[in-house]
Amino acid sequence: MPQMKPMNWLNLMMYFLLSLLFSLTNLNFFMKKKKKKIFMIIYNFKFKW
């Protein structure tokens, strides 16, 4: 398991926050068509770490 440096942790945190923001911004659009698929993607993304 690679050693986590503070900078790497910060990058991961920023990436996560940006992804979350992107998801919230496009939530309405995704809800209309691919609600279940998007939910599974987010679910898998959370537990992939």
Short mmCIF file of C-alpha atoms in Angstrom, two decimals:
data_model
loop_
_atom_site.label_atom_id
_atom_site.label_comp_id
_atom_site.label_asym_id
_atom_site.label_seq_id
_atom_site.Cartn_x
_atom_site.Cartn_y
_atom_site.Cartn_z
CA MET A 1 0.00 0.00 0.00
CA PRO A 2 1.58 3.29 -1.10
CA GLN A 3 2.40 5.85 1.53
CA MET A 4 -0.02 8.77 1.50
CA LYS A 5 1.65 12.14 1.50
CA PRO A 6 -0.30 15.24 2.62
CA MET A 7 -0.30 16.57 -0.93
CA ASN A 8 -1.70 13.33 -2.32
CA TRP A 9 -4.39 13.32 0.34
CA LEU A 10 -5.26 16.90 -0.60
CA ASN A 11 -5.49 15.97 -4.27
CA LEU A 12 -7.76 13.04 -3.50
CA MET A 13 -9.93 15.26 -1.35
CA MET A 14 -10.19 17.90 -4.07
CA TYR A 15 -11.01 15.25 -6.66
CA PHE A 16 -13.73 13.83 -4.44
CA LEU A 17 -15.25 17.26 -3.74
CA LEU A 18 -15.22 18.21 -7.41
CA SER A 19 -16.88 14.93 -8.33
CA LEU A 20 -19.49 15.43 -5.65
CA LEU A 21 -20.14 18.97 -6.82
CA PHE A 22 -20.45 17.78 -10.40
CA SER A 23 -22.92 15.09 -9.32
CA LEU A 24 -25.05 17.56 -7.39
CA THR A 25 -25.02 20.02 -10.27
CA ASN A 26 -26.28 17.43 -12.73
CA LEU A 27 -28.49 15.58 -10.27
CA ASN A 28 -31.76 16.68 -11.85
CA PHE A 29 -30.65 15.70 -15.33
CA PHE A 30 -29.49 12.26 -14.22
CA MET A 31 -32.59 11.67 -12.13
CA LYS A 32 -34.79 11.98 -15.21
CA LYS A 33 -33.14 9.23 -17.23
CA LYS A 34 -30.58 7.05 -15.50
CA LYS A 35 -31.41 7.31 -11.83
CA LYS A 36 -30.51 3.75 -10.91
CA LYS A 37 -27.34 3.63 -12.99
CA ILE A 38 -26.00 6.89 -11.55
CA PHE A 39 -26.81 5.72 -8.05
CA MET A 40 -24.80 2.55 -8.62
CA ILE A 41 -21.88 4.54 -10.02
CA ILE A 42 -21.84 6.81 -6.95
CA TYR A 43 -22.21 3.79 -4.66
CA ASN A 44 -19.29 2.01 -6.31
CA PHE A 45 -17.23 5.19 -6.24
CA LYS A 46 -17.66 5.55 -2.48
CA PHE A 47 -16.60 2.01 -1.68
CA LYS A 48 -13.78 1.87 -4.20
CA TRP A 49 -11.37 3.69 -1.85
#
